[in-house]
XYZ file of C-alpha atoms in Angstrom:
574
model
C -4.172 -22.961 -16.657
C -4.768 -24.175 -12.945
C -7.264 -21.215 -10.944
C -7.007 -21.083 -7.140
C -8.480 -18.665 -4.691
C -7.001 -18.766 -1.243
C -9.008 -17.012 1.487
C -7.437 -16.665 5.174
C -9.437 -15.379 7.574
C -8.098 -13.893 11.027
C -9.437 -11.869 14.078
C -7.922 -8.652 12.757
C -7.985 -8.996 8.871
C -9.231 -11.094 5.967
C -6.742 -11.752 3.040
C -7.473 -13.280 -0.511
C -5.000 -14.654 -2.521
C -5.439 -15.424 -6.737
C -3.187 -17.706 -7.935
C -2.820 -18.888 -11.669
C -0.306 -21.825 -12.084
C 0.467 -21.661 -8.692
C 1.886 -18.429 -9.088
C 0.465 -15.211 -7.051
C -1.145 -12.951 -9.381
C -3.389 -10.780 -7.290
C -4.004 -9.982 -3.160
C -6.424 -8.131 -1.395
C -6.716 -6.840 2.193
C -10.224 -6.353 4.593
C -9.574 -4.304 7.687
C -11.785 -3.339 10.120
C -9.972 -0.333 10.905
C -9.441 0.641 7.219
C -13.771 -0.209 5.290
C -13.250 -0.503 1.717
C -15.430 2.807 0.102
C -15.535 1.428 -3.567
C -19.419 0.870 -4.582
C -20.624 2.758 -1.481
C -23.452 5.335 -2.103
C -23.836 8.329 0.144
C -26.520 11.455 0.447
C -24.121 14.335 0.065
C -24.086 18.084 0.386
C -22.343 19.803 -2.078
C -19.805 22.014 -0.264
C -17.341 23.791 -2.901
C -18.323 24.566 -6.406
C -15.211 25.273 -7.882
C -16.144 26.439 -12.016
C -12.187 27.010 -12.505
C -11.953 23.326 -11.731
C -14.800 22.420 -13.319
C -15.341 19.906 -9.974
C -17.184 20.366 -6.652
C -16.194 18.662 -3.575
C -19.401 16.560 -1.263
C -19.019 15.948 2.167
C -20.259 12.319 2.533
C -19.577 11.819 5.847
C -15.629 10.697 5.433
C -12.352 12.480 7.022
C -11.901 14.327 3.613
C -14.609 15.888 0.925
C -15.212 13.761 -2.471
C -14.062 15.022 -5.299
C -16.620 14.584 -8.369
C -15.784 16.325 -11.552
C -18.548 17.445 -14.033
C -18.575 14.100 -16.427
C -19.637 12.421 -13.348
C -22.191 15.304 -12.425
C -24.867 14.403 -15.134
C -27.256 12.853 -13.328
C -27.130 15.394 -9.978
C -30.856 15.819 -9.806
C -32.593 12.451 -11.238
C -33.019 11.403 -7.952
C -34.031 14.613 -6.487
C -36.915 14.874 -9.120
C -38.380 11.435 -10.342
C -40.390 13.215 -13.317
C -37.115 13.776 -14.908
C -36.375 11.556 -17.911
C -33.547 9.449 -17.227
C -31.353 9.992 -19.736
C -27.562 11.597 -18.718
C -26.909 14.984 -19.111
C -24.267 15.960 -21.859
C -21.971 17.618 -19.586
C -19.056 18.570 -22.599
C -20.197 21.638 -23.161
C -21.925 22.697 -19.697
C -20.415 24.974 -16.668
C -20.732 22.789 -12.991
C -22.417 25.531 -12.009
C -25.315 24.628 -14.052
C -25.467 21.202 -13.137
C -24.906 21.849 -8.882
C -24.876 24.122 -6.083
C -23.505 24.545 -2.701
C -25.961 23.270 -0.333
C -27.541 20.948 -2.972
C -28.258 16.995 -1.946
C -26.993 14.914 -4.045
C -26.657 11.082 -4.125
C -23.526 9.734 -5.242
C -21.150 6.902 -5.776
C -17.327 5.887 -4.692
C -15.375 5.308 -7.883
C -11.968 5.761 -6.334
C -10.683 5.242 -2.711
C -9.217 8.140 -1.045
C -5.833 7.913 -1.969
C -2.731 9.768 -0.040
C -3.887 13.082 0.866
C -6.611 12.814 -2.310
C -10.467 12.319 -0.791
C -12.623 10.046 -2.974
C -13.754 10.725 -6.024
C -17.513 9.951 -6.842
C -20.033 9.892 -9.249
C -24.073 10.180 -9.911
C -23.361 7.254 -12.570
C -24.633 4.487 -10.292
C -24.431 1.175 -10.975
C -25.546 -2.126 -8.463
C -23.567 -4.850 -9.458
C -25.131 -8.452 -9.117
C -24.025 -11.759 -9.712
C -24.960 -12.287 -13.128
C -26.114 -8.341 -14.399
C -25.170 -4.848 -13.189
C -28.116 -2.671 -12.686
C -27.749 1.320 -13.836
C -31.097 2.752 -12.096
C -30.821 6.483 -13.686
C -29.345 5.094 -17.597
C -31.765 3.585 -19.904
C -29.240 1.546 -21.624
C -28.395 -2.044 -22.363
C -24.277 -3.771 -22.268
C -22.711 -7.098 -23.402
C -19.759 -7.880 -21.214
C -17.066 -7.757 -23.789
C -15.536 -10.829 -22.479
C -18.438 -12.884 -23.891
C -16.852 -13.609 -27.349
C -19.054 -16.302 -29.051
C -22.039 -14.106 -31.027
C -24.930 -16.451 -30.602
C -24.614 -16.601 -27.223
C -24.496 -12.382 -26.902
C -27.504 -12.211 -29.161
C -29.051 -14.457 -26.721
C -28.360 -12.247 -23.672
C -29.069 -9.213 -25.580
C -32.615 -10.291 -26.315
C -32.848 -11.715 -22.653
C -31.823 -8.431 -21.887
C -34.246 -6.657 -23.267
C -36.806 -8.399 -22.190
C -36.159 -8.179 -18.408
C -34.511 -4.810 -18.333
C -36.816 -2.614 -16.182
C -38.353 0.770 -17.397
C -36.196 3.687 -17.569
C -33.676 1.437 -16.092
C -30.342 0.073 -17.960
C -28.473 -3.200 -17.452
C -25.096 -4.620 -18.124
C -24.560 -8.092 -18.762
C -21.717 -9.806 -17.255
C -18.912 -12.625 -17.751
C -20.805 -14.780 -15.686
C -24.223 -14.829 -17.314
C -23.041 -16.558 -19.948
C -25.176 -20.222 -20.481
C -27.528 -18.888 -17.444
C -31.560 -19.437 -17.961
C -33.375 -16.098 -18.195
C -35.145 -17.162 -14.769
C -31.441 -16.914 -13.002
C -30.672 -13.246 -14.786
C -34.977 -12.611 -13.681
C -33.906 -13.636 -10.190
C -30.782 -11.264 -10.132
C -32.746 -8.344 -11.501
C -35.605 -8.555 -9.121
C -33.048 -8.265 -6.621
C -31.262 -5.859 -8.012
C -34.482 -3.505 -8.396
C -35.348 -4.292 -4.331
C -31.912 -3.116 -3.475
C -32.428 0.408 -5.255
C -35.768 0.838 -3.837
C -34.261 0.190 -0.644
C -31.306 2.687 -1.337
C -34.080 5.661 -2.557
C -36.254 5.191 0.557
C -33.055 5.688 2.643
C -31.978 8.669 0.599
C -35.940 10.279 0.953
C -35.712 9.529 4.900
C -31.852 10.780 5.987
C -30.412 13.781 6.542
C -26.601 14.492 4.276
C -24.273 13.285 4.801
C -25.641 9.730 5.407
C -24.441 6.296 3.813
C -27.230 4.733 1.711
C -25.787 1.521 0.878
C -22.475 -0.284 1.766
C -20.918 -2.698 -0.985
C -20.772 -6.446 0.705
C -17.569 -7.792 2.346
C -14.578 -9.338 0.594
C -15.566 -12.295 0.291
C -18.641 -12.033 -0.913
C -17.356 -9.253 -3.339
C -14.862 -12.666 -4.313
C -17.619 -15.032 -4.779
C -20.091 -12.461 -6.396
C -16.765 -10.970 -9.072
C -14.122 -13.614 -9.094
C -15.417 -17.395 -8.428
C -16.458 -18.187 -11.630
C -16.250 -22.113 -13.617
C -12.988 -20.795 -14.494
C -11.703 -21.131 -11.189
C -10.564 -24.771 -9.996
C -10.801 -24.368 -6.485
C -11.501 -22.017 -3.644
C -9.966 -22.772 -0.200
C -10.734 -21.110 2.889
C -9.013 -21.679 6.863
C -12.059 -20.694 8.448
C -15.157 -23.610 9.173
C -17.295 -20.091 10.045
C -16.178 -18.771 7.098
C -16.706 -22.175 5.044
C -20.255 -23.006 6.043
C -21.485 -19.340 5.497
C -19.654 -19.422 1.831
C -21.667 -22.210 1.037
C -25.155 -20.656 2.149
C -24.166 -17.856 -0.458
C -23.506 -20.460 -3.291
C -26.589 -22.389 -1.951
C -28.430 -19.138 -3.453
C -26.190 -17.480 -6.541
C -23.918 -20.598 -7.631
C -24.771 -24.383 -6.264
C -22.968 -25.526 -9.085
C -19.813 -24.259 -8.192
C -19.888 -25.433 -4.375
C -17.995 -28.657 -4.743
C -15.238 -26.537 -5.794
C -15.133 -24.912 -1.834
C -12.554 -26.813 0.333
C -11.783 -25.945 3.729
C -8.071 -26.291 4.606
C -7.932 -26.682 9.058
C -4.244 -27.659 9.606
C -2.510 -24.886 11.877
C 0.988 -25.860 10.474
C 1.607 -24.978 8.026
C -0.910 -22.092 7.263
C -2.728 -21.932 4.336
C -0.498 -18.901 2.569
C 2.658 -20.647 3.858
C 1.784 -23.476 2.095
C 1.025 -21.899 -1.337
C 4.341 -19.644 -0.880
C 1.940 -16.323 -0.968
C 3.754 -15.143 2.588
C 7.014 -15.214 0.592
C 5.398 -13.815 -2.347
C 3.912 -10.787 -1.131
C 6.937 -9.540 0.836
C 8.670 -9.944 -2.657
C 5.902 -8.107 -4.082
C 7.122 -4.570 -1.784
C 10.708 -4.635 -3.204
C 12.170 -2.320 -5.218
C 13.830 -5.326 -7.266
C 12.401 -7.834 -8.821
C 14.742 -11.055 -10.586
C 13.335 -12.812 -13.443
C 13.945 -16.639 -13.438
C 16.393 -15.484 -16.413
C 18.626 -13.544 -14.176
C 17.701 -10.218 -15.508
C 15.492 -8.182 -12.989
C 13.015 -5.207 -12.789
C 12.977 -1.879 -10.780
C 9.607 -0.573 -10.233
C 10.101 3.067 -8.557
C 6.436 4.101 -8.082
C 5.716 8.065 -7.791
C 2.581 10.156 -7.167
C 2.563 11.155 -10.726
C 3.605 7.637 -12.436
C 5.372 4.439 -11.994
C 8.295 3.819 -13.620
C 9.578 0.402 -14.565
C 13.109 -0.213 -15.662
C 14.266 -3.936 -17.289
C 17.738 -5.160 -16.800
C 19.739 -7.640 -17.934
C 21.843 -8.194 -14.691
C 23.218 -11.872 -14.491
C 22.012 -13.429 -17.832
C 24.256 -12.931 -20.364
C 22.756 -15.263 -22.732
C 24.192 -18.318 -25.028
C 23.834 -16.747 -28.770
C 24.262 -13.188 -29.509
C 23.595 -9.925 -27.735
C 20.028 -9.614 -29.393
C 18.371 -13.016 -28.396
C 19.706 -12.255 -25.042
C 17.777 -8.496 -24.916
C 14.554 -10.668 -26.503
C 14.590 -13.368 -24.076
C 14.703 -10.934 -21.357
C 12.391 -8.466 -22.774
C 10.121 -11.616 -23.251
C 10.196 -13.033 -19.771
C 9.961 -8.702 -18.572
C 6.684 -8.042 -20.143
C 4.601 -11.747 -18.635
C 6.179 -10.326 -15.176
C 5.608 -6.477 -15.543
C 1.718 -7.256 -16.392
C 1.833 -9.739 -13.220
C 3.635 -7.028 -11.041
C 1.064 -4.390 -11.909
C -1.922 -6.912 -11.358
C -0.790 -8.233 -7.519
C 0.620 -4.802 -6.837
C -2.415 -3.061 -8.031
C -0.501 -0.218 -9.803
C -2.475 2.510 -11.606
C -2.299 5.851 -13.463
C 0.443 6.814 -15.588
C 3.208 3.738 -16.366
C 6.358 3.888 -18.620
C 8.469 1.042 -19.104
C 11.807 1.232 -20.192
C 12.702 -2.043 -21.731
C 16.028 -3.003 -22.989
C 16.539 -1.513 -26.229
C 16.113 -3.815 -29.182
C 17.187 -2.741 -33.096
C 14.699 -5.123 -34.533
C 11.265 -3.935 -35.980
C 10.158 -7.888 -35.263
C 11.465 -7.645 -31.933
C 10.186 -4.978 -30.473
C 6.479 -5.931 -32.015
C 6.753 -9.594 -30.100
C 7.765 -8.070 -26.980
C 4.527 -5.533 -27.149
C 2.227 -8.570 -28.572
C 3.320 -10.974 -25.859
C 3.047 -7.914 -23.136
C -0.352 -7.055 -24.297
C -1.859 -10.515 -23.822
C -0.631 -11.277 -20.458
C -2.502 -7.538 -20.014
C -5.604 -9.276 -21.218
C -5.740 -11.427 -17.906
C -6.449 -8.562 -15.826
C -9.783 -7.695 -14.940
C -8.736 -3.706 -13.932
C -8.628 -1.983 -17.336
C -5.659 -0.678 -19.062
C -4.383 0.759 -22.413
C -1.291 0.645 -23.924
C 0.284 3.728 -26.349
C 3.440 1.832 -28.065
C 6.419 2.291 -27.834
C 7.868 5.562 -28.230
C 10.926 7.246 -30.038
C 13.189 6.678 -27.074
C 11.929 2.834 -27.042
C 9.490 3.642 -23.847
C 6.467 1.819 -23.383
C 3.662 3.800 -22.309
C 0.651 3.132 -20.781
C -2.065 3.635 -18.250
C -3.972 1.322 -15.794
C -7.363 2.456 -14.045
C -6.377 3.269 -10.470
C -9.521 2.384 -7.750
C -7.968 1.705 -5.263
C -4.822 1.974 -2.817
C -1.903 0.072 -4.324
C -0.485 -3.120 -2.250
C 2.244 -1.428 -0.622
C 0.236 1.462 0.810
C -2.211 -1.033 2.179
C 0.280 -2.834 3.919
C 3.555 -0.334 4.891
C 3.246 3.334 5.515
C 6.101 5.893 4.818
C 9.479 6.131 6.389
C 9.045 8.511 9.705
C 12.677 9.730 9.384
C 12.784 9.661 5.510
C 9.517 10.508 4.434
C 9.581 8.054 1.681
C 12.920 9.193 -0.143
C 14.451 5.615 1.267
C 17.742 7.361 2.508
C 18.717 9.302 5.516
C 21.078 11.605 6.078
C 24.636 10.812 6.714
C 26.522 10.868 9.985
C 28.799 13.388 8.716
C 25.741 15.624 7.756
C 24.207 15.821 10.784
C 26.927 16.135 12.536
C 27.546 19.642 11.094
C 24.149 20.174 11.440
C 24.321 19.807 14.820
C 27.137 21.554 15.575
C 25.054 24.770 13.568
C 22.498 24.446 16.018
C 24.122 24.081 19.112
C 26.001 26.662 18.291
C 22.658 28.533 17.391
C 20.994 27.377 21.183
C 24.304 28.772 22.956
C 24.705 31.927 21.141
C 20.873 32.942 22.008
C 21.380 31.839 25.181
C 22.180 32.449 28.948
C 22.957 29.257 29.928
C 26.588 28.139 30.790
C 26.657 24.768 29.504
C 24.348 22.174 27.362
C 23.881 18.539 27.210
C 22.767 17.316 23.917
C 21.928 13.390 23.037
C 22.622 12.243 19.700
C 23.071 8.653 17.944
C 26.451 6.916 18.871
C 28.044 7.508 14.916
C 26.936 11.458 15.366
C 28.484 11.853 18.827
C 31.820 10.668 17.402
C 32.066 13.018 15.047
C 30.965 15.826 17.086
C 33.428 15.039 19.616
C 36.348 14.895 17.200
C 39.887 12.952 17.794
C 40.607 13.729 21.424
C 37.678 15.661 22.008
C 39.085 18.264 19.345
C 35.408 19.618 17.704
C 33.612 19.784 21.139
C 36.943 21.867 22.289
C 36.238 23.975 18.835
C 32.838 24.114 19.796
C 33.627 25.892 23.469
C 36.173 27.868 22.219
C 33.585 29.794 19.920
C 30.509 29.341 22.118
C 32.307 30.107 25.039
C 29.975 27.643 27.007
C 30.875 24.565 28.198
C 28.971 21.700 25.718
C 28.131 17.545 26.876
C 27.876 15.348 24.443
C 26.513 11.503 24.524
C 25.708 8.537 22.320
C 22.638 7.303 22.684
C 21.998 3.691 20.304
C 18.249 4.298 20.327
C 18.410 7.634 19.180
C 18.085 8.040 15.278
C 20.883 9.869 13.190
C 18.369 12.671 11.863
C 17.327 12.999 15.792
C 19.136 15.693 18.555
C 17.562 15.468 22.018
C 18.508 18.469 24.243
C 18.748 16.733 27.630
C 20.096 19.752 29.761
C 20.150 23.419 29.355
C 21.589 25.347 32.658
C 24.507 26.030 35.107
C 27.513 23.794 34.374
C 26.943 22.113 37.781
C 23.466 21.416 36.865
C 24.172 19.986 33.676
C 27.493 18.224 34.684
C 24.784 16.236 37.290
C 22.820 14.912 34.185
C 25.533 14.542 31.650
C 27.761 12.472 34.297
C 25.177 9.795 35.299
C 28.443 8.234 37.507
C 30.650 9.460 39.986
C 34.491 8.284 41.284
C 34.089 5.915 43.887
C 30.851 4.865 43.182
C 30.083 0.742 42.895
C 27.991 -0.523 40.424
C 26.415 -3.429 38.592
C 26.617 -3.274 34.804
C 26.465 -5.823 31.569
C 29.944 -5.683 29.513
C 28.064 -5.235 26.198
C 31.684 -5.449 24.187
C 35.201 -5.447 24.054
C 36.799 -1.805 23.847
C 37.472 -1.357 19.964
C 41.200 -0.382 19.871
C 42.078 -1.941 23.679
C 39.957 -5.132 23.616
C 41.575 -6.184 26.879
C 38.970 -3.597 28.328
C 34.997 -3.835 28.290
C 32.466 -1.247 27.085
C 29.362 -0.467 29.261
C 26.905 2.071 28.960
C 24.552 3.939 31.490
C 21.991 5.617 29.559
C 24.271 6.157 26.459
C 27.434 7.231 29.076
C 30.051 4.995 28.024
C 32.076 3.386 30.536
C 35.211 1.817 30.059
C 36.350 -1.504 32.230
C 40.113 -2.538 33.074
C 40.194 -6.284 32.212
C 36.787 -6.885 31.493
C 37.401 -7.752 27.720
C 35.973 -11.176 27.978
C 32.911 -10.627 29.544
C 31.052 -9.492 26.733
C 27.158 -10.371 27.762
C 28.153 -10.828 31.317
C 26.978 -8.671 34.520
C 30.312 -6.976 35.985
C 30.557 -5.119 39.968
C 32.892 -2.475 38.825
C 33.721 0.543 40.796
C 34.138 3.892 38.971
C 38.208 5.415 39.447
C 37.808 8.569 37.009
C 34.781 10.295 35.197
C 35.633 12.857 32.316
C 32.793 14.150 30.045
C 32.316 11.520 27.471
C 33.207 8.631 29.378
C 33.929 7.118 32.954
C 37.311 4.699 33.674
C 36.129 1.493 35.858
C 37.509 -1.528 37.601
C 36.417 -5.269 38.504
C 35.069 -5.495 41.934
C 35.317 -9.008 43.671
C 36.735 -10.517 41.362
C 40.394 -10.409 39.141
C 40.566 -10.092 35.351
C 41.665 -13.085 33.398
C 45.147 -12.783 32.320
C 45.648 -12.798 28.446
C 48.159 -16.053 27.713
């Protein structure tokens, strides 16, 4: 399998790109308006204590209060008193109130972005991650990255380990440090241990909230977690970015530096050229097609994700059951891809298409399960239920891909639908009605989108006659294309002369200059203008759709004007 790492680098935003087989597989996003948190550590002051909850909330310094529940309370006051033994506190059976109080100091850790209208949740559990080890200052314990398989070689690190693992102090080995001399893994723990000394003199000198230590940049994050041998090549589009990638390798990887190209043509860019553009608007529909025909619908909820598998245009060249395989099959390799490059967590049921067969239904888990395996973010699949559900769950850190880059719907809050014309249209009849009733005004001009006003108006003006009749006010109605359907502007309120001025923006007799924006619908020998949403309607002026007109105004009535040609005679129709 063919390993790329794409980094593009622009004035407002960095983006990295993972591809495997050419194929995008994860993204991530660096903002200057929007710093990553993740790996951050912060003095806090505890502000809530909340023993229903069995949780406090810290103020750290950020727009919201951290959460931190009491598993990740245990080691509150290690750094508070350095004669404590570091060893975490059991916190199963203990009250939070036992463990903090409000006012208390506290240093803690990000574990989880701030997510919707959720602050971050944090922990005393601190880890510094390195290249090759992952430092836990307040744990004496020692870990073997699981993804080191062959047992010599863990034996090896484990002794290693051991050996270099400071007092008091616990270390986890990682992927990387596999085949590394015990001077590199030295190296990385020396610096490890300067960092925390670093982070405690900060905590002993600043006053909460105050940040203590900042996790690096994206790309060094990439080079430091991601750009291992595995990975074939790493290309960048920035020469600043380039040469100060390759000082970093100079000092944690040399080996790896001939593997750093830099890619400088302007056309076509560097994601355009690998398809990832393409790929990541794909990656914010609803819909996703399988090579196969079938497809997916991922509807993603505050409470879980759910993923439905369809069939849709394969219909397969055996029998009904290889067809629900093969598209169960191709499903699962893209369902573990979709949750990796949309970074979905939490809660995730998957409803694939039901299968009969035992043998089936096994291959489809056992084939989902190690595409699974190539994500780094944990997960942990249940089976498959009694209604043929797959559940699972998938650690959620941070923001998924579509919140980073789309924000919800301002007129449909994230349902995806509005209402229809014929909804709001009795809507807004119900509160016009409502303004007039309450009110001592003799007339009303109300701006609405151009589908809306139609309906309000009625055939012949029927519904705004209606609309008088039981108001007994005199109502103005106009279209307005920039005005959304869910959206009523009230543009006049008064005497009927003063709101005849503004809901009439013409007059008879008056000459002006207009663009014929289209043919009249049902008389398309006439053309349609509009003054701010007043429609006007032209004598002859059919075919000058696009065209500027001089057109004198002959009539005016309350929902539209009549007009002529001025200078100029209308092309006869042959």
């Amino acid at each position: 399998m063919t390993k790329e790492i794409l980094v593009n680098v622009d004035v407002t935003e960095t983006r990295v790109a993972m591809l495997e087989d050419g194929v995008l597989v994860e993204a991530y996003y660096e903002r200057p308006v929007h710093q990553r948190t993740v790996g951050n550590i912060y003095k806090g002051r505890v502000e809530n204590v909340l023993p229903g909850m069995q949780a406090a909330f810290v103020n750290i310094g950020l727009e919201r209060n951290a959460f931190l529940y009491v598993a990740d309370a245990g080691n509150a006051r290690l750094v508070e008193d350095e004669d404590l033994t570091p060893e975490p506190l059991d916190t199963r059976h203990v009250n939070i109130t036992e463990v903090l109080h409000e006012g208390m100091e506290i240093m803690v850790q990000v574990a989880k972005e701030p997510i919707g209208t959720k602050g971050a949740r944090v922990t005393t559990h601190l880890t510094l991650p390195g290249r090759y080890l992952v430092l836990m200052p307040l744990v004496d314990y020692t870990g073997i990255s699981r993804r080191i398989e062959d047992e010599a070689e863990r034996e090896r690190l484990r002794a290693i380990t051991e050996r270099i693992k400071p007092p008091g102090m616990g270390l986890i080995v990682r992927t990387m440090a596999a085949g590394r001399s015990i001077e590199e893994l030295v190296a990385d723990v020396n610096f490890l241990t300067r960092l925390w000394s670093r982070i405690q003199l900060r905590y002993r000198q600043s006053q909460a909230p105050a940040l203590l230590h900042k996790d690096l940049g994206l790309v060094y994050r990439i080079l430091r977690d991601s750009f291992t041998p595995e990975i074939d090549r790493l290309i960048i589009d920035s020469r600043q970015e380039y040469e100060r990638v390759m000082e970093l390798l100079d000092d944690i990887s040399p080996d790896l530096k001939p593997r750093v190209q830099l890619y400088q043509q302007q056309t076509p860019s560097l994601f355009d050229l690998y398809h990832v553009e393409h790929e990541l608007d794909k990656a914010l529909r609803r819909r996703v097609w399988l090579k196969s025909g079938g497809y997916l619908v991922i509807d993603q909820t505050e409470a879980l994700t759910a993923i439905d598998v369809n069939t849709g245009k394969f219909v397969g060249t055996t029998d009904l059951s290889d067809t629900v395989l093969r598209t169960n099959l191709e499903a699962a390799a893209e369902i573990a891809r979709q949750l990796r490059l949309r970074d979905i967590g939490g809660i995730i049921i998957i409803d694939f298409i039901d299968m009969t067969s035992p043998d089936h239904r096994e291959a489809v888990l056992k084939v989902f399960q190690e595409h699974l395996q190539k994500d780094r973010t944990k997960s942990y699949v249940l089976g498959i239920t009694q209604l043929g559900l797959v559940e699972m769950t998938r650690k959620k850190v941070r923001e998924t891909l579509d919140t980073v880059l789309t924000r919800p719907c301002p007129y449909c809050e994230g349902r995806g639908r509005v209402f229809s014309e014929e909804t709001m249209a009795n809507r807004f009849r119900r509160e016009l009605r409502a303004i007039l009733n309450t009110s001592n005004s003799e007339a009303i001009l109300a701006e609405v989108n151009p589908g809306v006003a139609a309906l309000l108006i009625g055939a012949g003006g029927a519904n705004l006659r209606e609309l008088e009749r039981e108001t007994g006010k005199t109502v103005y109605i106009r279209g307005a294309q920039d005005c959304h359907v869910e959206q009523m502007h009230i543009r006049g309120l008064g005497t009927r002369a003063e709101v005849e001025a503004k809901a009439l923006p013409v007059r008879p007799g008056q000459v002006l200059e207009v663009t014929v924006e289209e043919a009249h619908a049902t008389n398309p020998w006439n053309g349609i203008a509009r003054i701010e949403g007043y429609v006007i309607d032209i004598e002859g002026a059919g075919n000058l759709a696009g065209e500027t007109a001089r057109i004198e105004i002959t009539r005016a009535y309350r929902t539209y004007a009549k007009a002529r040609l001025v200078g100029q005679e209308p092309v006869l129709e042959q």
